[in-house]
């Protein structure tokens, strides 16, 4: 009896499997005409990084709504297909293949976290689809010629830029205040290592009299920083740099508060001046310096205020750094589509190389997609002192992009990228 | 069924799969079939331990990850052909399986499970921590080169698909031969009553170790296929969640029927992909579906499990 | 590797005190979760893979209670009691159906609940990380002990965990309920024959284990940001602790948790990139040398 009932079950599962095959096949008509342009978006919609996917989808949706409202591409509307990759690189690779092969997406906006972004890079290396990376800030994605692809553009900030901006600012403060002994405390994953390593490298160059007296690498996503924080107490540095971000930097600061670590030690981070993080900090230490992630008041222009308000109106929550990055990446893609009246990856890529667009997030209202390494430049970066209330950052010093370019080129040479 | 008949059936099955994949000419179908082949092989290999030997491994993904990384790293040297790299990888898997297995099989029941978990997480820590070699959490970057060999060019998705299906079906047939052999029946005897098997002269520990290594080799082979398919390797391949997925596959499909794990893999992948496509609340839907299957279809799955359990020695709690 | 730093640390009392205290803190939260895991396994014979999700529930219950009442006491109670009640219902409706089934079906039921609870939390509280902030009562400067620093909140947290451990040991060792539980762990049928409602006992034990995890989540809420899936890491850590200490042994979980805490605290000074590997290696060694764990009874 058991055997029979089991066979029944097996047959059912077999049929389900067959159904999967059929369902997975594209059921969109392949005809021309008013078929929508489909943009696939692999991103994180569950687990600890849900905020990334919410930000990215909200921002891309806002831009696409406007594009469609203006009539689309000769009446062809754009449809955004966002799908959860669970922050897992293997799942990201699978989801991208599914978006391209089963859903018939024409273009990709990859809003996956770093590991997923690299996995997606490998998929489109093979398929050749046009892809805009909007979340991964890890430099090698576009800087390393072995990883860079002609069909992939980064519409996000980049660690090496942030690191130079941070180091340049930190060097000035270090000189004024005599901060010689530095410690670092960053998550042990690609972004954390990259952000910290490049900050340290740049700091040593710009301010050669500083030394790093200790570094701690808490496991990425480790909920607890206690042991590495107490290490700070014993080492007594003059200043601390951290590349924790999102919920982790909030937990990091909450835990540091228990030891009053940052009462005496100034903290430097590229990641705190972001609306989604700073609002969660209940007790702000006296001397925290942060780079601008996303603030409605930086750049303090009407365009940025308007974008912030439109974002909040459409999506409910505050925009994050990931929101503006995805907004910028999407804007480039839409501008290229408008300009070329095409959705052919090669044509779009040609248009995107070196393209400059009007954008609320750029220096002087302009952003550029640098042709040589297909990455975003001239976005607004500044560093300042963090405040507990709006505008959240004061005495902001804008970073000079010529300085960034100078040290970036040196860095690329040292890595053998150019 | 005779071995010859099975071979013919296997060949027919492989031919049908390949025909479906190639004739539809649809990348999505090929994608789905390739993943199903790979995960079916992973589940089948795990079932050598769980279903036939009665050893519940929580760490089976370590072989999957091991295979993917060793193979990927070898290929990235650009100094070795695909079959040679695969052979070296499987040889290395044998060594790793023998070393970790020799230690794991000293334990039984849940303690065995936890030791396999510990070994897997050790391997995972090495992969995640040895950034200069493995790329850490970003995985192996830059793609895995696939130079042509013997006129086969795996850089062509269709050829890779055909090879994946053939390797998976051949592996399934090999596993079938193993579990139907006298060795396979000795494993069942060990599963049902290790004491009695020992009494009857079965070298229990040696057989357990052999089962462990064999299971690892096929798991590693699945990992190799996966690394070719995604052109990379990621730490997740060696993480405990993938071991958990493999266990879920074989439980869904059934562990006492040879093809149970295959059906489980199909069902699991179908649920995962389909639910993720239709709803953002895939966790809730998937959870409810799993509950319904485990608790609702008890009669289907658990009856069989029951027979297996009753034939083992009674649990200590139940002893008078 | 930096063993000089480790030696330097051991020769300075300030470093030793500070790192020991941080090891204790890390260990105590893990203990709160692990004690539930080990209790449930010891009595019910179930490996509760959903225990991390219960920890998460505790944190979210506590957050909500704190927002409503502004009282940390109420928050901890809400975390513990809310999660405990959820545990009782969960045991009655689902876990009770897989008693005696092999570990595979137990794993599947628990896994299903991890998926459901993570998703439910996202649906109810949203996907953004949430932070409680330090309650006023604990917003004090750290205590100085022999040159080392110990924050008052962590002193409270450690005291709370130690008190829970003592209360748990007393409950199981000294009371009539404890006797019944211990008897039921050995032979459920026999206890049932004596006219004792063993279903109730099982439900209460599961609820107690859940309440401990919920309390841990509530205690973590002021210092760790809450997100869906936050129970993931602590689940594996509490498994390590449970295995090292001996599955079913509360005392073992306590010692195992402190051990893991210390490895992490001193590991970060001496071998920061290998601490995780070391904990798993330790688990493997304990299993090989003494499979029943440091405090386990052989033959279980």
Short mmCIF file of C-alpha atoms in Angstrom, two decimals, chain A:
data_model
loop_
_atom_site.label_atom_id
_atom_site.label_comp_id
_atom_site.label_asym_id
_atom_site.label_seq_id
_atom_site.Cartn_x
_atom_site.Cartn_y
_atom_site.Cartn_z
CA UNK A 1 0.00 0.00 0.00
CA UNK A 2 2.71 2.38 0.97
CA UNK A 3 4.48 1.83 -2.26
CA UNK A 4 1.36 2.68 -4.23
CA UNK A 5 0.59 5.81 -2.31
CA UNK A 6 4.18 6.84 -2.68
CA UNK A 7 4.09 6.35 -6.41
CA UNK A 8 1.05 8.59 -6.44
CA UNK A 9 2.94 11.25 -4.62
CA UNK A 10 5.87 10.88 -6.91
CA UNK A 11 3.71 11.21 -9.95
CA UNK A 12 2.23 14.35 -8.55
CA UNK A 13 5.63 15.85 -7.89
CA UNK A 14 6.69 14.85 -11.35
CA UNK A 15 3.75 16.69 -12.80
CA UNK A 16 4.57 19.69 -10.63
CA UNK A 17 8.06 19.55 -12.02
CA UNK A 18 6.78 19.44 -15.55
CA UNK A 19 4.55 22.38 -14.77
CA UNK A 20 7.61 24.21 -13.49
CA UNK A 21 9.28 23.76 -16.81
CA UNK A 22 6.28 25.13 -18.63
CA UNK A 23 5.79 28.03 -16.26
CA UNK A 24 9.43 28.91 -16.36
CA UNK A 25 9.26 29.26 -20.10
CA UNK A 26 8.58 32.77 -21.23
CA UNK A 27 4.86 33.22 -21.67
CA UNK A 28 5.23 36.75 -22.86
CA UNK A 29 4.53 37.11 -26.48
CA UNK A 30 7.62 37.76 -28.50
CA UNK A 31 5.78 40.05 -30.84
CA UNK A 32 6.70 43.65 -31.51
CA UNK A 33 4.54 46.67 -31.01
CA UNK A 34 3.55 47.89 -27.59
CA UNK A 35 5.18 45.09 -25.68
CA UNK A 36 6.70 46.66 -22.56
CA UNK A 37 10.43 47.07 -22.13
CA UNK A 38 11.31 44.84 -19.24
CA UNK A 39 14.07 45.77 -16.84
CA UNK A 40 15.06 43.01 -14.46
CA UNK A 41 16.22 43.94 -10.98
CA UNK A 42 17.83 41.28 -8.85
CA UNK A 43 17.96 42.69 -5.31
CA UNK A 44 17.56 41.80 -1.65
CA UNK A 45 13.95 41.70 -0.51
CA UNK A 46 14.21 39.46 2.54
CA UNK A 47 16.42 39.00 5.56
CA UNK A 48 18.84 41.47 7.05
CA UNK A 49 19.32 43.55 3.90
CA UNK A 50 15.67 44.06 2.97
CA UNK A 51 16.31 47.78 3.30
CA UNK A 52 18.63 47.61 0.27
CA UNK A 53 15.94 46.16 -1.98
CA UNK A 54 13.26 48.50 -0.70
CA UNK A 55 15.51 51.49 -1.38
CA UNK A 56 16.55 50.34 -4.82
CA UNK A 57 13.10 49.37 -6.00
CA UNK A 58 11.57 52.58 -4.67
CA UNK A 59 14.14 54.73 -6.43
CA UNK A 60 14.05 52.91 -9.75
CA UNK A 61 10.25 52.86 -9.61
CA UNK A 62 10.12 56.62 -9.13
CA UNK A 63 12.29 57.24 -12.19
CA UNK A 64 10.45 54.70 -14.34
CA UNK A 65 7.04 56.11 -13.36
CA UNK A 66 8.16 59.48 -14.66
CA UNK A 67 9.52 57.95 -17.86
CA UNK A 68 6.27 56.10 -18.51
CA UNK A 69 4.14 59.12 -17.64
CA UNK A 70 6.06 61.05 -20.30
CA UNK A 71 4.99 58.50 -22.88
CA UNK A 72 7.70 55.88 -22.56
CA UNK A 73 9.78 55.01 -25.59
CA UNK A 74 7.40 55.94 -28.39
CA UNK A 75 4.53 54.57 -26.37
CA UNK A 76 6.40 51.55 -25.13
CA UNK A 77 6.25 51.46 -21.35
CA UNK A 78 8.99 50.21 -19.07
CA UNK A 79 8.18 47.47 -16.62
CA UNK A 80 10.45 46.86 -13.63
CA UNK A 81 10.67 43.23 -12.51
CA UNK A 82 12.31 43.18 -9.06
CA UNK A 83 13.11 39.80 -7.59
CA UNK A 84 14.61 38.64 -4.31
CA UNK A 85 18.10 37.12 -4.45
CA UNK A 86 18.13 36.58 -0.66
CA UNK A 87 21.55 38.28 -0.51
CA UNK A 88 23.12 35.04 -1.74
CA UNK A 89 25.46 35.12 -4.73
CA UNK A 90 24.35 31.74 -6.08
CA UNK A 91 20.71 32.77 -5.84
CA UNK A 92 21.56 36.10 -7.49
CA UNK A 93 23.10 34.24 -10.41
CA UNK A 94 20.01 32.06 -10.67
CA UNK A 95 17.58 34.97 -10.43
CA UNK A 96 19.41 36.92 -13.14
CA UNK A 97 19.32 33.96 -15.48
CA UNK A 98 15.63 33.56 -14.73
CA UNK A 99 14.91 37.24 -15.32
CA UNK A 100 16.69 37.12 -18.67
CA UNK A 101 15.70 33.70 -19.88
CA UNK A 102 12.27 33.09 -18.38
CA UNK A 103 10.88 36.58 -17.90
CA UNK A 104 12.43 37.88 -21.07
CA UNK A 105 13.93 40.99 -19.49
CA UNK A 106 15.77 43.18 -21.97
CA UNK A 107 18.00 45.10 -19.57
CA UNK A 108 19.25 44.72 -16.02
CA UNK A 109 19.59 46.98 -13.03
CA UNK A 110 21.60 44.95 -10.55
CA UNK A 111 20.79 46.13 -7.05
CA UNK A 112 22.35 43.23 -5.28
CA UNK A 113 24.84 43.55 -2.45
CA UNK A 114 28.51 43.12 -3.27
CA UNK A 115 28.77 39.33 -3.38
CA UNK A 116 25.62 39.13 -5.49
CA UNK A 117 26.89 41.91 -7.76
CA UNK A 118 30.02 39.92 -8.55
CA UNK A 119 27.95 36.81 -9.27
CA UNK A 120 25.72 38.81 -11.61
CA UNK A 121 28.84 40.17 -13.29
CA UNK A 122 29.79 36.58 -14.17
CA UNK A 123 26.36 35.86 -15.64
CA UNK A 124 26.31 38.89 -17.90
CA UNK A 125 29.92 38.25 -18.87
CA UNK A 126 28.42 35.21 -20.56
CA UNK A 127 25.08 36.54 -21.78
CA UNK A 128 26.33 39.99 -22.81
CA UNK A 129 23.22 41.81 -21.51
CA UNK A 130 23.50 45.45 -20.55
CA UNK A 131 23.61 45.79 -16.78
CA UNK A 132 23.78 48.79 -14.45
CA UNK A 133 25.23 47.97 -11.03
CA UNK A 134 23.70 50.32 -8.49
CA UNK A 135 24.58 48.97 -5.05
CA UNK A 136 28.03 47.44 -5.02
CA UNK A 137 30.63 50.10 -4.24
CA UNK A 138 33.54 47.67 -4.23
CA UNK A 139 36.20 49.27 -6.42
CA UNK A 140 37.47 46.22 -8.28
CA UNK A 141 34.07 45.66 -9.89
CA UNK A 142 34.89 48.34 -12.45
CA UNK A 143 38.49 49.29 -11.67
CA UNK A 144 40.02 45.85 -12.22
CA UNK A 145 40.24 45.21 -15.98
CA UNK A 146 39.94 41.48 -15.34
CA UNK A 147 36.52 41.96 -13.77
CA UNK A 148 35.25 45.01 -15.66
CA UNK A 149 32.96 44.29 -18.61
CA UNK A 150 32.03 46.44 -21.61
CA UNK A 151 28.33 45.75 -20.96
CA UNK A 152 28.34 46.67 -17.25
CA UNK A 153 28.21 50.19 -15.83
CA UNK A 154 28.34 51.26 -12.22
CA UNK A 155 25.75 53.86 -11.25
CA UNK A 156 26.91 53.92 -7.66
CA UNK A 157 29.62 55.60 -5.65
CA UNK A 158 32.90 53.79 -5.33
CA UNK A 159 34.92 52.82 -2.31
CA UNK A 160 38.18 54.24 -3.56
CA UNK A 161 36.54 57.64 -4.06
CA UNK A 162 35.03 57.55 -0.60
CA UNK A 163 38.32 56.42 0.88
CA UNK A 164 40.25 59.30 -0.69
CA UNK A 165 37.57 61.78 0.29
CA UNK A 166 37.59 60.41 3.84
CA UNK A 167 41.37 60.29 4.11
CA UNK A 168 41.74 63.81 2.76
CA UNK A 169 39.27 65.11 5.33
CA UNK A 170 40.68 62.95 8.12
CA UNK A 171 44.21 64.14 7.32
CA UNK A 172 43.13 67.76 7.76
CA UNK A 173 41.41 67.02 11.07
CA UNK A 174 44.35 64.89 12.19
CA UNK A 175 46.73 67.76 11.54
CA UNK A 176 44.58 70.29 13.41
CA UNK A 177 43.92 68.04 16.36
CA UNK A 178 47.09 65.97 16.48
CA UNK A 179 45.39 62.64 15.85
CA UNK A 180 48.35 60.35 15.19
CA UNK A 181 47.36 56.89 16.41
CA UNK A 182 44.45 55.41 14.49
CA UNK A 183 42.49 52.22 14.86
CA UNK A 184 40.09 50.61 12.42
CA UNK A 185 37.07 48.44 13.10
CA UNK A 186 35.24 47.13 10.06
CA UNK A 187 33.22 44.14 8.95
CA UNK A 188 35.21 41.30 7.43
CA UNK A 189 33.65 41.18 3.97
CA UNK A 190 34.49 42.61 0.59
CA UNK A 191 33.10 46.09 1.13
CA UNK A 192 34.47 46.43 4.67
CA UNK A 193 37.96 45.29 3.71
CA UNK A 194 37.98 47.47 0.63
CA UNK A 195 36.70 50.61 2.34
CA UNK A 196 39.09 50.26 5.27
CA UNK A 197 42.15 49.16 3.33
CA UNK A 198 41.85 52.00 0.86
CA UNK A 199 41.14 54.57 3.56
CA UNK A 200 44.25 53.50 5.46
CA UNK A 201 46.36 53.52 2.31
CA UNK A 202 45.17 56.99 1.35
CA UNK A 203 45.54 58.35 4.88
CA UNK A 204 49.17 57.21 5.05
CA UNK A 205 49.82 58.97 1.77
CA UNK A 206 48.09 62.24 2.61
CA UNK A 207 49.16 62.35 6.26
CA UNK A 208 52.38 60.32 6.53
CA UNK A 209 52.81 60.94 10.27
CA UNK A 210 49.72 58.91 11.20
CA UNK A 211 50.05 55.27 12.21
CA UNK A 212 47.57 52.45 12.48
CA UNK A 213 47.96 50.90 15.91
CA UNK A 214 45.27 48.27 15.64
CA UNK A 215 42.63 46.84 13.39
CA UNK A 216 39.62 44.74 14.27
CA UNK A 217 37.59 42.73 11.78
CA UNK A 218 34.35 41.56 13.36
CA UNK A 219 32.71 38.84 11.33
CA UNK A 220 30.34 40.37 8.81
CA UNK A 221 26.78 40.50 10.18
CA UNK A 222 28.09 39.58 13.62
CA UNK A 223 25.54 41.17 15.91
CA UNK A 224 28.10 41.79 18.61
CA UNK A 225 31.14 44.09 18.61
CA UNK A 226 31.90 43.98 22.32
CA UNK A 227 35.21 42.18 22.12
CA UNK A 228 36.60 44.46 19.45
CA UNK A 229 35.29 47.55 21.23
CA UNK A 230 36.98 46.68 24.47
CA UNK A 231 40.15 46.31 22.46
CA UNK A 232 39.79 50.00 21.61
CA UNK A 233 39.70 50.79 25.32
CA UNK A 234 43.01 49.07 25.92
CA UNK A 235 44.76 50.42 22.85
CA UNK A 236 43.72 54.06 23.47
CA UNK A 237 43.90 55.36 19.90
CA UNK A 238 43.56 59.04 19.01
CA UNK A 239 40.83 58.28 16.46
CA UNK A 240 38.89 55.37 15.03
CA UNK A 241 37.74 54.59 11.51
CA UNK A 242 34.88 52.22 10.84
CA UNK A 243 33.17 51.01 7.69
CA UNK A 244 30.18 49.41 9.36
CA UNK A 245 26.97 50.55 7.75
CA UNK A 246 23.19 50.31 7.99
CA UNK A 247 21.90 48.53 11.08
CA UNK A 248 25.39 47.39 11.97
CA UNK A 249 26.76 50.87 12.51
CA UNK A 250 23.77 51.64 14.73
CA UNK A 251 24.45 48.51 16.83
CA UNK A 252 28.17 49.31 16.81
CA UNK A 253 27.54 52.78 18.21
CA UNK A 254 24.94 51.57 20.71
CA UNK A 255 27.45 49.07 22.05
CA UNK A 256 30.31 51.58 22.01
CA UNK A 257 28.13 53.96 24.01
CA UNK A 258 28.11 51.50 26.91
CA UNK A 259 31.86 51.98 27.22
CA UNK A 260 31.68 55.70 26.36
CA UNK A 261 34.38 54.93 23.82
CA UNK A 262 33.57 57.79 21.52
CA UNK A 263 33.36 60.34 24.35
CA UNK A 264 37.10 60.76 23.99
CA UNK A 265 37.94 59.12 20.69
CA UNK A 266 36.68 60.85 17.55
CA UNK A 267 35.00 58.45 15.16
CA UNK A 268 35.33 58.63 11.37
CA UNK A 269 33.03 56.73 9.06
CA UNK A 270 31.88 57.14 5.48
CA UNK A 271 28.50 55.64 6.38
CA UNK A 272 26.64 57.43 9.14
CA UNK A 273 25.25 60.50 7.39
CA UNK A 274 22.42 58.54 5.81
CA UNK A 275 18.83 59.22 6.72
CA UNK A 276 18.04 55.59 7.47
CA UNK A 277 21.01 55.20 9.85
CA UNK A 278 21.31 58.52 11.62
CA UNK A 279 17.65 58.56 12.62
CA UNK A 280 18.15 55.29 14.53
CA UNK A 281 20.99 56.68 16.66
CA UNK A 282 19.51 57.58 20.02
CA UNK A 283 22.60 59.02 21.72
CA UNK A 284 25.13 60.64 19.47
CA UNK A 285 28.72 60.88 20.77
CA UNK A 286 30.24 64.39 20.75
CA UNK A 287 32.71 64.01 17.90
CA UNK A 288 31.60 61.87 14.99
CA UNK A 289 32.70 62.68 11.45
CA UNK A 290 30.96 61.14 8.51
CA UNK A 291 30.92 61.22 4.78
CA UNK A 292 27.65 62.10 3.10
CA UNK A 293 25.74 58.97 2.21
CA UNK A 294 22.36 60.46 1.52
CA UNK A 295 20.93 63.60 3.04
CA UNK A 296 18.03 65.66 1.72
CA UNK A 297 20.16 68.73 2.38
CA UNK A 298 23.31 67.61 0.57
CA UNK A 299 23.66 68.81 -2.07
CA UNK A 300 21.48 71.61 -0.71
CA UNK A 301 19.65 72.26 -3.96
CA UNK A 302 16.02 72.51 -4.95
CA UNK A 303 16.43 69.50 -7.23
CA UNK A 304 17.60 67.31 -4.35
CA UNK A 305 14.85 68.52 -2.00
CA UNK A 306 12.25 67.83 -4.68
CA UNK A 307 13.61 64.36 -5.36
CA UNK A 308 13.59 63.58 -1.63
CA UNK A 309 9.98 64.72 -1.28
CA UNK A 310 8.84 62.82 -4.37
CA UNK A 311 10.58 59.68 -3.10
CA UNK A 312 8.95 59.91 0.31
CA UNK A 313 5.58 60.58 -1.28
CA UNK A 314 5.80 57.53 -3.53
CA UNK A 315 7.50 55.05 -1.22
CA UNK A 316 6.58 56.06 2.29
CA UNK A 317 10.00 55.76 3.93
CA UNK A 318 13.07 57.96 3.76
CA UNK A 319 15.50 57.43 0.88
CA UNK A 320 18.87 55.90 1.73
CA UNK A 321 22.26 56.02 0.06
CA UNK A 322 21.16 52.96 -1.93
CA UNK A 323 18.15 54.93 -3.14
CA UNK A 324 20.13 57.77 -4.71
CA UNK A 325 22.62 55.32 -6.23
CA UNK A 326 19.86 53.36 -7.90
CA UNK A 327 18.13 56.58 -8.91
CA UNK A 328 21.35 57.75 -10.56
CA UNK A 329 21.97 54.43 -12.30
CA UNK A 330 18.39 54.28 -13.55
CA UNK A 331 18.53 57.87 -14.76
CA UNK A 332 21.56 57.06 -16.91
CA UNK A 333 19.85 54.04 -18.39
CA UNK A 334 16.63 55.93 -19.15
CA UNK A 335 18.54 58.84 -20.63
CA UNK A 336 20.42 56.45 -22.91
CA UNK A 337 17.17 54.80 -24.00
CA UNK A 338 15.63 58.19 -24.75
CA UNK A 339 18.66 59.36 -26.65
CA UNK A 340 19.21 56.27 -28.78
CA UNK A 341 15.55 55.21 -29.00
CA UNK A 342 16.86 51.70 -28.65
CA UNK A 343 16.98 48.93 -26.11
CA UNK A 344 19.87 47.18 -27.78
CA UNK A 345 22.58 46.61 -25.18
CA UNK A 346 25.47 47.49 -27.48
CA UNK A 347 23.87 50.71 -28.70
CA UNK A 348 23.02 51.74 -25.15
CA UNK A 349 26.49 50.90 -23.88
CA UNK A 350 28.01 53.07 -26.60
CA UNK A 351 25.77 55.96 -25.53
CA UNK A 352 26.45 55.44 -21.83
CA UNK A 353 30.23 55.64 -22.11
CA UNK A 354 31.17 59.16 -21.10
CA UNK A 355 27.57 60.32 -20.84
CA UNK A 356 26.79 63.33 -18.62
CA UNK A 357 23.29 63.86 -17.26
CA UNK A 358 21.49 66.39 -15.09
CA UNK A 359 21.00 64.93 -11.66
CA UNK A 360 20.24 66.13 -8.14
CA UNK A 361 23.17 64.08 -6.82
CA UNK A 362 25.97 65.54 -8.89
CA UNK A 363 28.46 68.34 -8.42
CA UNK A 364 26.81 71.36 -9.98
CA UNK A 365 23.80 69.21 -10.82
CA UNK A 366 25.69 66.98 -13.27
CA UNK A 367 26.79 63.35 -13.09
CA UNK A 368 29.18 61.66 -15.50
CA UNK A 369 29.62 58.02 -16.46
CA UNK A 370 33.37 57.90 -16.98
CA UNK A 371 34.15 56.21 -20.29
CA UNK A 372 37.44 54.52 -19.42
CA UNK A 373 36.13 52.35 -16.58
CA UNK A 374 32.36 52.77 -16.96
CA UNK A 375 31.83 54.07 -13.48
CA UNK A 376 30.04 57.04 -11.92
CA UNK A 377 32.04 60.17 -11.10
CA UNK A 378 31.46 63.75 -10.03
CA UNK A 379 28.79 62.83 -7.53
CA UNK A 380 28.59 65.04 -4.46
CA UNK A 381 30.79 63.86 -1.59
CA UNK A 382 31.53 65.84 1.51
CA UNK A 383 32.58 65.15 5.05
CA UNK A 384 31.46 66.94 8.18
CA UNK A 385 30.49 66.66 11.84
CA UNK A 386 27.42 64.60 12.55
CA UNK A 387 24.46 66.23 14.30
CA UNK A 388 21.63 64.46 16.09
CA UNK A 389 18.97 66.54 14.32
CA UNK A 390 18.37 67.79 10.80
CA UNK A 391 20.33 68.70 8.79
CA UNK A 392 22.40 65.94 10.48
CA UNK A 393 25.73 67.20 9.21
CA UNK A 394 27.44 70.55 9.79
CA UNK A 395 30.62 72.20 8.50
CA UNK A 396 30.51 70.02 5.44
CA UNK A 397 33.71 70.19 3.41
CA UNK A 398 33.16 69.25 -0.20
CA UNK A 399 35.73 66.94 -1.63
CA UNK A 400 37.57 68.18 -4.65
CA UNK A 401 37.25 65.63 -7.44
CA UNK A 402 40.62 66.57 -8.90
CA UNK A 403 42.17 65.33 -5.66
CA UNK A 404 40.17 62.11 -5.93
CA UNK A 405 41.32 61.59 -9.51
CA UNK A 406 44.93 62.19 -8.53
CA UNK A 407 45.04 59.58 -5.78
CA UNK A 408 42.74 57.21 -7.64
CA UNK A 409 45.18 57.09 -10.55
CA UNK A 410 48.04 56.41 -8.15
CA UNK A 411 46.03 53.67 -6.52
CA UNK A 412 45.17 52.09 -9.87
CA UNK A 413 48.81 52.14 -10.86
CA UNK A 414 49.82 50.52 -7.58
CA UNK A 415 47.30 47.76 -8.24
CA UNK A 416 48.49 47.28 -11.79
CA UNK A 417 45.04 48.18 -13.15
CA UNK A 418 46.48 50.78 -15.53
#
